[in-house]
Coordinates of C-alpha atoms in Angstrom, one line a residue:
M253 CA 159.0 176.8 106.1
T254 CA 155.8 176.6 104.2
A255 CA 152.2 177.8 104.5
L256 CA 149.6 175.4 105.7
A257 CA 147.9 173.1 103.1
A258 CA 145.8 171.2 105.6
N259 CA 144.3 171.6 109.1
F260 CA 146.9 171.8 111.9
S261 CA 146.4 171.4 115.6
R262 CA 148.4 174.4 116.8
R263 CA 149.9 174.3 120.3
S264 CA 149.0 177.3 122.5
M265 CA 149.4 178.3 126.1
G266 CA 146.4 178.5 128.3
D267 CA 142.8 177.8 127.5
D268 CA 141.0 181.0 128.4
A269 CA 137.8 181.4 126.5
M270 CA 138.2 185.2 126.7
L271 CA 141.0 185.0 124.2
V272 CA 138.5 184.2 121.3
L273 CA 137.5 187.4 119.6
A274 CA 134.0 188.3 120.6
L275 CA 132.7 188.7 117.0
A276 CA 133.1 186.4 114.1
I277 CA 134.9 187.9 111.1
G278 CA 133.8 187.2 107.6
V279 CA 136.2 185.3 105.4
A280 CA 137.4 186.8 102.1
A281 CA 136.0 185.5 98.8
S282 CA 137.9 182.7 97.2
T283 CA 139.8 182.0 100.4
H284 CA 140.5 178.8 102.3
I285 CA 141.6 179.2 105.9
Y286 CA 142.9 176.0 107.6
Q287 CA 142.5 175.3 111.3
G288 CA 145.7 176.5 112.9
S289 CA 146.4 179.2 110.4
L290 CA 147.7 182.6 111.5
C291 CA 144.9 184.9 110.4
A292 CA 144.8 188.5 109.3
I293 CA 142.3 191.1 108.2
N294 CA 142.8 192.5 104.7
Q295 CA 142.1 196.0 103.5
S296 CA 138.5 195.1 102.7
G297 CA 137.9 194.0 106.3
Y298 CA 137.8 190.3 105.6
L299 CA 139.8 187.4 107.1
V300 CA 142.6 185.8 105.1
P301 CA 145.5 183.5 106.0
A302 CA 148.4 185.7 107.1
S303 CA 151.1 186.3 104.5
A304 CA 154.1 188.5 103.8
D305 CA 151.8 191.4 102.8
A306 CA 152.4 194.6 104.9
S307 CA 148.8 195.7 104.4
L308 CA 147.4 192.9 106.5
H309 CA 146.6 193.1 110.3
V310 CA 147.1 189.9 112.2
V311 CA 144.3 189.1 114.6
G312 CA 144.7 185.6 115.8
V313 CA 144.8 181.9 115.0
A314 CA 141.9 180.0 113.3
E315 CA 140.4 177.4 115.6
D316 CA 138.3 176.0 112.8
E317 CA 138.6 175.5 109.0
A318 CA 136.7 177.8 106.7
D319 CA 136.7 176.9 103.0
N320 CA 135.2 179.9 101.2
S321 CA 137.0 179.0 98.0
S322 CA 133.8 179.3 95.9
G323 CA 131.9 181.7 98.2
S324 CA 131.6 185.5 98.2
A325 CA 133.2 187.7 100.7
G326 CA 131.7 187.2 104.2
A327 CA 129.7 184.1 103.2
L328 CA 131.5 182.2 105.9
S329 CA 133.0 183.6 109.2
I330 CA 135.2 182.4 112.0
R331 CA 136.4 183.6 115.4
P332 CA 140.2 183.7 115.5
R333 CA 141.8 183.1 118.9
K334 CA 144.3 185.6 120.1
G335 CA 146.9 184.9 122.8
P336 CA 150.1 182.9 123.0
H337 CA 150.5 180.3 120.1
Y338 CA 153.5 178.3 118.9
L339 CA 154.4 179.1 115.3
T340 CA 157.2 177.8 113.1
N341 CA 160.5 179.6 113.2
S342 CA 162.0 181.1 110.1
S343 CA 165.3 179.6 108.9
S344 CA 168.8 180.9 108.5
T345 CA 169.6 184.6 109.3
D346 CA 166.0 185.5 109.9
A347 CA 165.4 182.9 112.7
I348 CA 164.1 184.1 116.0
T349 CA 166.3 183.4 119.1
D350 CA 166.0 183.9 122.9
A351 CA 167.5 187.4 122.3
D352 CA 164.2 188.4 120.6
I353 CA 161.9 187.7 123.5
G354 CA 159.8 190.8 124.1
R355 CA 160.3 192.0 120.6
W356 CA 157.9 191.9 117.6
C357 CA 158.2 189.2 115.1
Y358 CA 156.8 189.2 111.5
V359 CA 154.7 187.0 109.2
V360 CA 156.4 184.9 106.6
D361 CA 153.2 182.9 105.9
D362 CA 150.3 181.5 107.9
N363 CA 152.5 179.1 109.7
T364 CA 155.9 180.8 110.0
V365 CA 157.3 183.9 111.7
A366 CA 160.6 185.7 111.2
R367 CA 162.8 188.1 113.2
T368 CA 162.6 191.0 110.7
S369 CA 160.0 192.7 108.6
N370 CA 162.0 192.2 105.5
G371 CA 162.3 196.0 105.0
G372 CA 158.7 196.6 105.9
A373 CA 157.2 194.0 103.5
R374 CA 155.8 191.8 106.3
P375 CA 153.1 192.6 108.9
A376 CA 153.8 192.1 112.6
A377 CA 152.6 188.8 113.9
G378 CA 152.9 189.6 117.6
V379 CA 155.4 189.7 120.4
V380 CA 157.9 186.9 121.0
A381 CA 157.2 185.2 124.4
G382 CA 159.6 182.4 124.1
V383 CA 161.6 180.1 121.8
D384 CA 162.0 176.3 122.4
S385 CA 161.8 172.9 120.8
F386 CA 158.1 173.5 119.9
G387 CA 158.9 176.7 117.9
V388 CA 158.3 180.3 118.6
L389 CA 155.7 181.2 121.2
V390 CA 154.1 184.4 119.9
E391 CA 151.6 186.6 121.7
V392 CA 149.3 186.9 118.7
G393 CA 146.5 189.3 118.2
T394 CA 145.6 192.9 119.0
H395 CA 147.9 194.7 121.3
P396 CA 146.3 197.6 123.1
A397 CA 148.0 201.0 123.2
G398 CA 148.7 202.9 126.4
A399 CA 146.5 205.6 127.7
D400 CA 148.3 208.1 125.5
G401 CA 147.9 205.9 122.4
A402 CA 151.5 204.9 122.4
I403 CA 152.7 201.3 121.9
D404 CA 156.0 200.2 123.4
V405 CA 158.0 198.3 120.9
L406 CA 161.5 197.0 121.3
F407 CA 164.0 197.0 118.4
P408 CA 167.7 196.2 118.5
A409 CA 170.1 199.1 117.8
G410 CA 171.9 198.9 114.4
A411 CA 174.8 200.9 115.8
D412 CA 176.1 202.3 119.2
L413 CA 173.7 205.1 119.9
S414 CA 174.9 205.8 123.5
T415 CA 177.4 208.6 122.6
T416 CA 175.2 210.5 120.1
G417 CA 173.2 212.5 122.6
Q418 CA 169.5 212.6 123.5
F419 CA 166.3 213.5 121.7
L420 CA 167.5 212.7 118.2
F421 CA 165.3 211.2 115.4
V422 CA 165.8 207.6 114.7
K423 CA 164.4 205.2 112.1
L424 CA 164.2 201.5 111.3
N425 CA 166.7 200.2 108.7
G426 CA 166.0 197.3 106.3
S427 CA 166.9 194.8 109.1
S428 CA 164.4 196.2 111.6
Q429 CA 167.2 197.9 113.6
I430 CA 167.2 201.4 115.1
V431 CA 169.6 203.8 113.4
L432 CA 170.0 207.6 113.4
A433 CA 167.8 209.2 110.9
D434 CA 169.6 211.3 108.3
T435 CA 168.6 214.8 107.3
A436 CA 166.6 213.4 104.3
G437 CA 164.7 210.9 106.5

């Protein structure tokens, strides 16, 4: 799939005005965000189209276009909408299926999500809510932690872990699967 090169009327679920972030976020310098783009905040705190850059934090989908191509950082701002949005599914072995519902998916570009983080190279886009003919329904935006600060995340096991015992350290492998951590990890 490809990143957006024009405005796109993105299909979403629900029409709750509370899903729009309360504050507008400044757009990064030399940046063009199209309507319908999956948006992220960069390390400088400015909004950019989401991409396969692990330093980005996805916050929502742009409801409006913001062409700050010739402007300085923060010269324009928009309010991304969080919540369930349909995004394009990645192709081949990284495609999202019904088996991934309830699991995190990852940004390929501002229009496309994939099943894996590509070895930690992609930021999380959100949680998969469904897969159908419209694409992948992703719960996009900030996900609050529990009272203890923990976030429940589901990952598939990369091996049978049922016979190895309890309370062992695990890690994510390059395919975003849980495996036993070795003594070096």
